[in-house]
CSV table of C-alpha atoms and ligand atoms in Angstrom, one decimal:
chain,number,residue,atom,x,y,z
A,20,UNK,CA,-52.8,-63.2,-71.1
A,21,UNK,CA,-52.5,-64.6,-67.6
A,22,UNK,CA,-53.7,-68.3,-67.1
A,23,UNK,CA,-55.1,-69.4,-63.8
A,24,UNK,CA,-56.2,-72.8,-62.9
A,25,UNK,CA,-59.1,-73.6,-60.4
A,26,UNK,CA,-61.8,-76.1,-59.4
A,27,UNK,CA,-65.4,-74.9,-58.9
A,28,UNK,CA,-67.2,-78.0,-57.8
A,29,UNK,CA,-66.4,-79.5,-54.4
A,30,UNK,CA,-68.0,-80.3,-51.0
A,31,UNK,CA,-66.8,-79.7,-47.5
A,32,UNK,CA,-68.0,-80.9,-44.0
A,33,UNK,CA,-70.7,-78.3,-44.2
A,34,UNK,CA,-72.5,-80.8,-46.6
A,35,UNK,CA,-71.4,-84.2,-47.3
A,36,UNK,CA,-67.7,-83.6,-48.0
A,37,UNK,CA,-64.9,-84.7,-45.5
A,38,UNK,CA,-62.5,-81.9,-45.5
A,39,UNK,CA,-62.7,-78.5,-43.7
A,40,UNK,CA,-62.3,-75.1,-45.9
A,41,UNK,CA,-58.9,-75.0,-44.7
A,42,UNK,CA,-57.9,-78.6,-45.7
A,43,UNK,CA,-59.6,-78.1,-49.1
A,44,UNK,CA,-57.3,-74.8,-49.6
A,45,UNK,CA,-54.3,-76.9,-48.6
A,46,UNK,CA,-55.1,-79.9,-50.9
A,47,UNK,CA,-55.6,-77.2,-53.7
A,48,UNK,CA,-52.5,-75.6,-53.2
A,49,UNK,CA,-50.5,-78.9,-53.1
A,50,UNK,CA,-52.1,-79.8,-56.5
A,51,UNK,CA,-51.0,-76.5,-57.9
A,52,UNK,CA,-54.2,-74.6,-58.3
A,53,UNK,CA,-54.8,-70.8,-58.1
A,54,UNK,CA,-58.3,-70.8,-56.9
A,55,UNK,CA,-61.1,-72.9,-55.8
A,56,UNK,CA,-64.9,-72.3,-55.2
A,57,UNK,CA,-66.6,-74.4,-52.6
A,58,UNK,CA,-70.1,-75.5,-53.4
A,59,UNK,CA,-71.9,-77.2,-50.6
A,60,UNK,CA,-75.4,-78.7,-50.8
A,61,UNK,CA,-77.9,-76.0,-50.0
A,62,UNK,CA,-75.7,-73.8,-47.6
A,63,UNK,CA,-73.9,-70.7,-48.4
A,64,UNK,CA,-71.0,-70.6,-45.7
A,65,UNK,CA,-70.0,-67.1,-44.6
A,66,UNK,CA,-66.9,-65.7,-43.5
A,67,UNK,CA,-64.4,-68.4,-44.8
A,68,UNK,CA,-63.6,-67.1,-48.2
A,69,UNK,CA,-60.3,-65.5,-48.7
A,70,UNK,CA,-56.5,-66.1,-49.5
A,71,UNK,CA,-55.0,-69.2,-47.9
A,72,UNK,CA,-51.4,-68.4,-48.5
A,73,UNK,CA,-51.7,-67.8,-52.4
A,74,UNK,CA,-54.6,-69.9,-52.7
A,75,UNK,CA,-57.9,-67.9,-53.2
A,76,UNK,CA,-60.8,-70.0,-51.9
A,77,UNK,CA,-64.2,-68.6,-52.7
A,78,UNK,CA,-67.6,-69.9,-51.5
A,79,UNK,CA,-70.6,-70.6,-53.8
A,80,UNK,CA,-73.3,-73.1,-53.4
A,81,UNK,CA,-74.9,-76.2,-55.1
A,82,UNK,CA,-78.8,-75.6,-54.8
A,83,UNK,CA,-81.3,-78.4,-55.3
A,84,UNK,CA,-84.7,-79.2,-53.9
A,85,UNK,CA,-84.2,-81.9,-51.5
A,86,UNK,CA,-87.9,-82.8,-51.4
A,87,UNK,CA,-88.1,-83.3,-55.3
A,88,UNK,CA,-88.8,-86.9,-56.3
A,89,UNK,CA,-86.9,-88.0,-58.2
A,90,UNK,CA,-83.9,-85.8,-57.3
A,91,UNK,CA,-82.5,-83.6,-60.2
A,92,UNK,CA,-81.7,-80.1,-61.3
A,93,UNK,CA,-78.6,-79.3,-59.3
A,94,UNK,CA,-77.5,-75.7,-59.7
A,95,UNK,CA,-74.2,-74.2,-59.1
A,96,UNK,CA,-74.2,-70.7,-57.9
A,97,UNK,CA,-71.3,-68.4,-57.5
A,98,UNK,CA,-71.2,-65.0,-56.1
A,99,UNK,CA,-74.7,-64.5,-54.6
A,100,UNK,CA,-73.3,-63.7,-51.2
A,101,UNK,CA,-76.6,-64.8,-49.5
A,102,UNK,CA,-78.6,-68.0,-49.1
A,103,UNK,CA,-80.8,-68.8,-52.0
A,104,UNK,CA,-81.5,-72.4,-51.1
A,105,UNK,CA,-85.3,-71.6,-49.8
A,106,UNK,CA,-85.8,-70.9,-53.5
A,107,UNK,CA,-84.8,-74.4,-54.5
A,108,UNK,CA,-88.3,-75.9,-55.4
A,109,UNK,CA,-88.2,-73.4,-58.4
A,110,UNK,CA,-84.6,-73.6,-60.4
A,111,UNK,CA,-85.9,-70.7,-62.4
A,112,UNK,CA,-86.5,-68.6,-59.1
A,113,UNK,CA,-82.9,-69.4,-57.9
A,114,UNK,CA,-81.4,-68.2,-61.3
A,115,UNK,CA,-83.5,-65.0,-61.5
A,116,UNK,CA,-82.4,-64.2,-57.8
A,117,UNK,CA,-78.9,-65.0,-58.7
A,118,UNK,CA,-79.0,-62.8,-61.9
A,119,UNK,CA,-80.4,-59.9,-59.8
A,120,UNK,CA,-77.5,-60.2,-57.5
A,121,UNK,CA,-75.1,-60.3,-60.4
A,122,UNK,CA,-74.3,-63.9,-59.5
A,123,UNK,CA,-73.1,-66.7,-62.0
A,124,UNK,CA,-75.2,-70.0,-62.3
A,125,UNK,CA,-74.4,-73.3,-63.9
A,126,UNK,CA,-76.3,-76.4,-64.5
A,127,UNK,CA,-74.4,-79.0,-62.5
A,128,UNK,CA,-73.8,-82.4,-64.2
A,129,UNK,CA,-76.7,-81.9,-66.6
A,130,UNK,CA,-76.5,-85.3,-68.2
A,131,UNK,CA,-76.2,-88.2,-65.5
A,132,UNK,CA,-76.7,-91.7,-65.4
A,133,UNK,CA,-77.9,-94.0,-62.6
A,134,UNK,CA,-74.9,-95.3,-60.3
A,135,UNK,CA,-74.9,-98.6,-59.1
A,136,UNK,CA,-71.7,-97.9,-57.2
A,137,UNK,CA,-73.3,-95.1,-55.1
A,138,UNK,CA,-76.7,-96.5,-55.4
A,139,UNK,CA,-77.9,-93.3,-56.6
A,140,UNK,CA,-80.6,-92.4,-59.3
A,141,UNK,CA,-79.3,-90.1,-62.2
A,142,UNK,CA,-79.2,-86.7,-60.9
A,143,UNK,CA,-79.0,-84.7,-64.2
A,144,UNK,CA,-81.4,-81.8,-65.4
A,145,UNK,CA,-85.1,-82.5,-66.1
A,146,UNK,CA,-86.2,-78.8,-66.2
A,147,UNK,CA,-84.1,-77.7,-69.0
A,148,UNK,CA,-86.5,-75.2,-70.0
A,149,UNK,CA,-85.0,-72.8,-67.5
A,150,UNK,CA,-83.5,-69.6,-68.9
A,151,UNK,CA,-81.1,-66.9,-67.9
A,152,UNK,CA,-78.2,-69.3,-66.4
A,153,UNK,CA,-74.4,-68.7,-67.3
A,154,UNK,CA,-73.6,-72.1,-68.5
A,155,UNK,CA,-73.4,-75.7,-68.0
A,156,UNK,CA,-70.9,-78.2,-66.2
A,157,UNK,CA,-69.9,-80.3,-69.3
A,158,UNK,CA,-67.7,-82.5,-67.2
A,159,UNK,CA,-68.0,-83.5,-63.6
A,160,UNK,CA,-65.3,-85.9,-62.7
A,161,UNK,CA,-67.2,-87.9,-59.8
A,162,UNK,CA,-70.4,-87.9,-61.9
A,163,UNK,CA,-68.6,-89.7,-64.7
A,164,UNK,CA,-66.6,-92.1,-62.6
A,165,UNK,CA,-69.8,-93.3,-60.6
A,166,UNK,CA,-71.6,-94.0,-63.8
A,167,UNK,CA,-68.9,-95.9,-65.5
A,168,UNK,CA,-67.9,-98.1,-62.4
A,169,UNK,CA,-70.3,-100.8,-61.6
A,170,UNK,CA,-69.4,-101.8,-58.2
A,171,UNK,CA,-67.5,-100.9,-55.1
A,172,UNK,CA,-64.8,-103.5,-55.9
A,173,UNK,CA,-64.1,-101.8,-59.3
A,174,UNK,CA,-64.0,-98.4,-57.5
A,175,UNK,CA,-61.5,-99.7,-55.0
A,176,UNK,CA,-59.4,-101.2,-57.6
A,177,UNK,CA,-59.5,-98.0,-59.7
A,178,UNK,CA,-58.5,-95.9,-56.6
A,179,UNK,CA,-54.9,-97.4,-57.5
A,180,UNK,CA,-55.2,-96.6,-61.3
A,181,UNK,CA,-57.6,-93.7,-61.2
A,182,UNK,CA,-57.5,-92.4,-64.8
A,183,UNK,CA,-58.6,-96.0,-65.9
A,184,UNK,CA,-62.2,-95.0,-64.7
A,185,UNK,CA,-62.5,-92.0,-66.8
A,186,UNK,CA,-62.9,-91.1,-70.7
A,187,UNK,CA,-64.3,-87.7,-71.0
A,188,UNK,CA,-67.5,-85.7,-70.8
A,189,UNK,CA,-70.4,-87.7,-71.7
A,190,UNK,CA,-71.0,-87.3,-75.5
A,191,UNK,CA,-74.7,-86.5,-74.5
A,192,UNK,CA,-73.5,-83.6,-72.4
A,193,UNK,CA,-71.4,-82.1,-75.3
A,194,UNK,CA,-74.3,-82.5,-77.7
A,195,UNK,CA,-76.7,-80.7,-75.0
A,196,UNK,CA,-74.1,-77.9,-74.8
A,197,UNK,CA,-74.0,-77.4,-78.6
A,198,UNK,CA,-77.7,-77.6,-78.9
A,199,UNK,CA,-78.0,-75.0,-76.0
A,200,UNK,CA,-75.3,-72.8,-77.9
A,201,UNK,CA,-77.0,-72.9,-81.2
A,202,UNK,CA,-78.3,-69.8,-82.8
A,203,UNK,CA,-75.4,-67.8,-80.9
A,204,UNK,CA,-76.7,-68.2,-77.5
A,205,UNK,CA,-74.0,-67.9,-74.9
A,206,UNK,CA,-73.8,-71.0,-72.7
A,207,UNK,CA,-70.3,-71.1,-71.0
A,208,UNK,CA,-68.9,-74.6,-70.3
A,209,UNK,CA,-67.1,-75.4,-67.1
A,210,UNK,CA,-65.7,-78.6,-65.5
A,211,UNK,CA,-65.2,-79.8,-61.9
A,212,UNK,CA,-64.1,-82.4,-59.6
A,213,UNK,CA,-67.4,-82.6,-57.5
A,214,UNK,CA,-64.7,-83.6,-54.6
A,215,UNK,CA,-66.2,-85.2,-51.3
A,216,UNK,CA,-63.2,-87.1,-50.1
A,217,UNK,CA,-65.7,-90.1,-49.5
A,218,UNK,CA,-64.4,-93.3,-48.3
A,219,UNK,CA,-65.8,-96.6,-49.9
A,220,UNK,CA,-65.1,-99.9,-48.0
A,221,UNK,CA,-65.7,-103.6,-48.7
A,222,UNK,CA,-64.8,-106.1,-46.2
A,223,UNK,CA,-61.3,-105.2,-45.0
A,224,UNK,CA,-60.7,-103.1,-47.9
A,225,UNK,CA,-61.1,-99.3,-47.4
A,226,UNK,CA,-60.0,-96.5,-49.4
A,227,UNK,CA,-60.9,-92.7,-50.1
A,228,UNK,CA,-62.1,-92.4,-53.7
A,229,UNK,CA,-60.8,-90.0,-54.4
A,230,UNK,CA,-58.8,-87.6,-52.3
A,231,UNK,CA,-59.3,-83.8,-52.7
A,232,UNK,CA,-55.7,-83.5,-54.1
A,233,UNK,CA,-56.1,-86.1,-56.7
A,234,UNK,CA,-59.3,-84.7,-58.0
A,235,UNK,CA,-57.8,-81.2,-58.0
A,236,UNK,CA,-55.1,-82.4,-60.5
A,237,UNK,CA,-57.7,-83.8,-62.7
A,238,UNK,CA,-60.8,-82.1,-64.3
A,239,UNK,CA,-60.3,-78.2,-63.7
A,240,UNK,CA,-61.4,-75.2,-65.2
A,241,UNK,CA,-58.6,-72.9,-66.6
A,242,UNK,CA,-59.2,-69.1,-67.1
A,243,UNK,CA,-57.5,-66.4,-68.9
A,244,UNK,CA,-57.2,-63.0,-67.5
A,245,UNK,CA,-55.9,-59.6,-69.0
A,246,UNK,CA,-54.1,-58.8,-65.6
A,247,UNK,CA,-52.5,-60.8,-62.8
A,248,UNK,CA,-54.5,-61.1,-59.5
A,249,UNK,CA,-53.8,-58.4,-57.1
A,250,UNK,CA,-54.2,-60.3,-53.6
A,251,UNK,CA,-57.3,-58.4,-52.8
A,252,UNK,CA,-60.1,-60.9,-52.4
A,253,UNK,CA,-62.8,-58.8,-53.8
A,254,UNK,CA,-61.0,-57.4,-56.5
A,255,UNK,CA,-59.5,-60.8,-57.7
A,256,UNK,CA,-62.9,-62.5,-57.4
A,257,UNK,CA,-64.3,-60.0,-59.8
A,258,UNK,CA,-61.7,-60.8,-62.4
A,259,UNK,CA,-62.2,-64.7,-62.0
A,260,UNK,CA,-66.0,-64.2,-62.2
A,261,UNK,CA,-65.8,-62.1,-65.3
A,262,UNK,CA,-63.6,-64.6,-67.1
A,263,UNK,CA,-65.9,-67.4,-66.2
A,264,UNK,CA,-69.0,-65.0,-67.4
A,265,UNK,CA,-67.3,-64.1,-70.7
A,266,UNK,CA,-66.5,-67.7,-71.3
A,267,UNK,CA,-62.8,-67.1,-71.5
A,268,UNK,CA,-62.0,-70.5,-70.1
A,269,UNK,CA,-61.5,-74.3,-70.9
A,270,UNK,CA,-61.9,-77.5,-69.2
A,271,UNK,CA,-58.7,-79.6,-69.0
A,272,UNK,CA,-58.2,-82.9,-67.5
A,273,UNK,CA,-54.6,-82.0,-66.2
A,274,UNK,CA,-53.8,-85.6,-64.9
A,275,UNK,CA,-53.5,-86.6,-68.5
A,276,UNK,CA,-50.7,-84.0,-69.1
A,277,UNK,CA,-51.0,-80.5,-67.8
A,278,UNK,CA,-53.2,-78.3,-70.2
A,279,UNK,CA,-51.4,-75.1,-69.3
A,280,UNK,CA,-50.5,-73.1,-72.4
A,281,UNK,CA,-53.4,-74.3,-74.5
A,282,UNK,CA,-54.5,-71.5,-77.0
A,283,UNK,CA,-57.3,-71.1,-79.6
A,284,UNK,CA,-57.5,-68.0,-81.7
A,285,UNK,CA,-59.7,-66.8,-84.5
A,286,UNK,CA,-58.2,-64.2,-86.9
A,287,UNK,CA,-60.3,-62.3,-89.6
A,288,UNK,CA,-58.6,-59.4,-91.2
A,289,UNK,CA,-57.3,-57.0,-88.5
A,290,UNK,CA,-59.4,-58.6,-85.9
A,291,UNK,CA,-58.6,-61.4,-83.6
A,292,UNK,CA,-60.3,-63.1,-80.6
A,293,UNK,CA,-59.7,-66.0,-78.4
A,294,UNK,CA,-62.1,-68.0,-76.0
A,295,UNK,CA,-65.4,-66.4,-75.5
A,296,UNK,CA,-64.5,-63.6,-77.8
A,297,UNK,CA,-66.1,-62.9,-81.4
A,298,UNK,CA,-64.9,-61.8,-84.9
A,299,UNK,CA,-66.7,-60.8,-87.9
A,300,UNK,CA,-66.1,-62.1,-91.3
A,301,UNK,CA,-63.9,-60.1,-93.4
A,302,UNK,CA,-63.6,-62.9,-96.0
A,303,UNK,CA,-62.5,-66.2,-94.5
A,304,UNK,CA,-61.6,-66.6,-90.9
A,305,UNK,CA,-58.6,-68.5,-89.7
A,306,UNK,CA,-58.9,-70.7,-86.7
A,307,UNK,CA,-55.9,-72.0,-84.9
A,308,UNK,CA,-55.5,-74.2,-82.0
A,309,UNK,CA,-52.3,-75.0,-80.3
A,310,UNK,CA,-51.7,-77.6,-77.4
A,311,UNK,CA,-48.8,-78.1,-75.0
A,312,UNK,CA,-48.6,-81.8,-75.7
A,313,UNK,CA,-49.6,-84.0,-78.7
A,314,UNK,CA,-53.2,-84.8,-78.8
A,315,UNK,CA,-56.1,-85.5,-81.4
A,316,UNK,CA,-57.3,-82.0,-82.0
A,317,UNK,CA,-60.8,-81.3,-83.2
A,318,UNK,CA,-62.5,-77.9,-84.1
A,319,UNK,CA,-66.2,-78.1,-83.5
A,320,UNK,CA,-68.5,-75.6,-85.5
A,321,UNK,CA,-72.0,-75.3,-84.8
A,322,UNK,CA,-72.1,-78.8,-83.2
A,323,UNK,CA,-70.1,-80.8,-85.9
A,324,UNK,CA,-66.5,-81.4,-86.4
A,325,UNK,CA,-65.0,-79.2,-89.1
A,326,UNK,CA,-61.3,-79.9,-88.6
A,327,UNK,CA,-59.0,-82.5,-87.2
A,328,UNK,CA,-55.5,-82.9,-86.7
A,329,UNK,CA,-53.1,-85.1,-84.7
A,330,UNK,CA,-50.3,-83.3,-83.0
A,331,UNK,CA,-49.8,-79.9,-81.3
A,332,UNK,CA,-51.6,-77.6,-83.8
A,333,UNK,CA,-54.6,-77.4,-85.9
A,334,UNK,CA,-55.6,-74.8,-88.5
A,335,UNK,CA,-58.7,-74.3,-90.4
A,336,UNK,CA,-60.2,-71.5,-92.7
A,337,UNK,CA,-64.0,-71.1,-92.2
A,338,UNK,CA,-66.6,-69.1,-94.0
A,339,UNK,CA,-69.5,-69.8,-92.1
A,340,UNK,CA,-70.8,-67.9,-88.9
A,341,UNK,CA,-71.5,-69.7,-85.9
A,342,UNK,CA,-69.9,-70.9,-82.5
A,343,UNK,CA,-66.4,-72.7,-83.0
A,344,UNK,CA,-65.0,-74.7,-80.0
A,345,UNK,CA,-61.8,-76.9,-79.7
A,346,UNK,CA,-61.8,-80.4,-78.2
A,347,UNK,CA,-58.6,-82.4,-77.8
A,348,UNK,CA,-58.4,-86.0,-76.7
A,349,UNK,CA,-55.2,-87.8,-75.6
A,350,UNK,CA,-54.7,-91.6,-75.7
A,351,UNK,CA,-58.6,-91.7,-76.5
A,352,UNK,CA,-59.4,-89.8,-73.5
A,353,UNK,CA,-60.9,-86.2,-73.0
A,354,UNK,CA,-58.1,-83.8,-72.3
A,355,UNK,CA,-59.3,-80.2,-73.4
A,356,UNK,CA,-62.7,-78.7,-74.1
A,357,UNK,CA,-62.5,-75.0,-74.8
A,358,UNK,CA,-65.3,-72.4,-74.8
A,359,UNK,CA,-66.4,-71.3,-78.3
A,360,UNK,CA,-65.3,-68.2,-80.2
A,361,UNK,CA,-68.2,-66.5,-82.0
A,362,UNK,CA,-67.9,-65.7,-85.7
A,363,UNK,CA,-70.4,-63.3,-86.9
B,10,LIG,ZN1,-74.8,-82.4,-57.6
B,11,LIG,ZN1,-71.7,-81.5,-56.0
């Protein structure tokens, strides 16, 4: 299969980011990404999507109700091709309208903690009773960073040692994902930068935390396609959205070591499946994970760890039905979080 790396949560000057679409595309290309999706707050920007050299830039939106107190429920929408922000007071109405248009929706940073650094309340999800969405953002780089860093001074220091400020998805976010996926419900996990290119300053110290290019080398979403991209934006967009909708994807923190080449497979009799796929139980099912570099590999089945191995591979026979996903830590930090394979 063809692997493509992208980032699907970032802001431009159309909301609170500091780069234009063209600058975002350039930064993404320098970071080695294949595609990005811009998600400005409550504005769908028309006429800028397309190929910028070899980088495919698509335009989605991050929708939330600006008048809500407290702020919460940020929803990422991809492929609606129209402005849905007027529906923001009802997240369910946004999801329903997006579904009618064949678009994808993800609960952005569903678990958040108050940030002393950004002087922001937690912007997680309160109205978790919504239904019909595609998935959840299990790891948001800037959301994690803001929660873990107490002051601007710490932030400025970490600008020189960026990975020191991150550890991985919040355990509560993974727990929520497993709960939402229970009972065979398909909830696709994605990761994103939430890049803004904001500058923080303290007296004479002034530093961008973090530049777009750095963030595009950190928490990305990798997808697998059956065929290579064609160079036609409409066709390629459909292929990328199909892979995301089907959960044929993993979240990789590539700054800890490229996650390209990661593989997770289930085999049962003559059947086999990878991320987002399913196999039926013809006796025992073999699950096999392989990673491009050494790590602490875990296979999580129905929310609990069913196998562990240190190295570049992990293999496990299972007999129970359910959703099985892989997670890999490297040096104690989150590195790879795959979407599940479903065993019937
Ligand atoms: Zn947000
Ligand atoms: Zn955002």
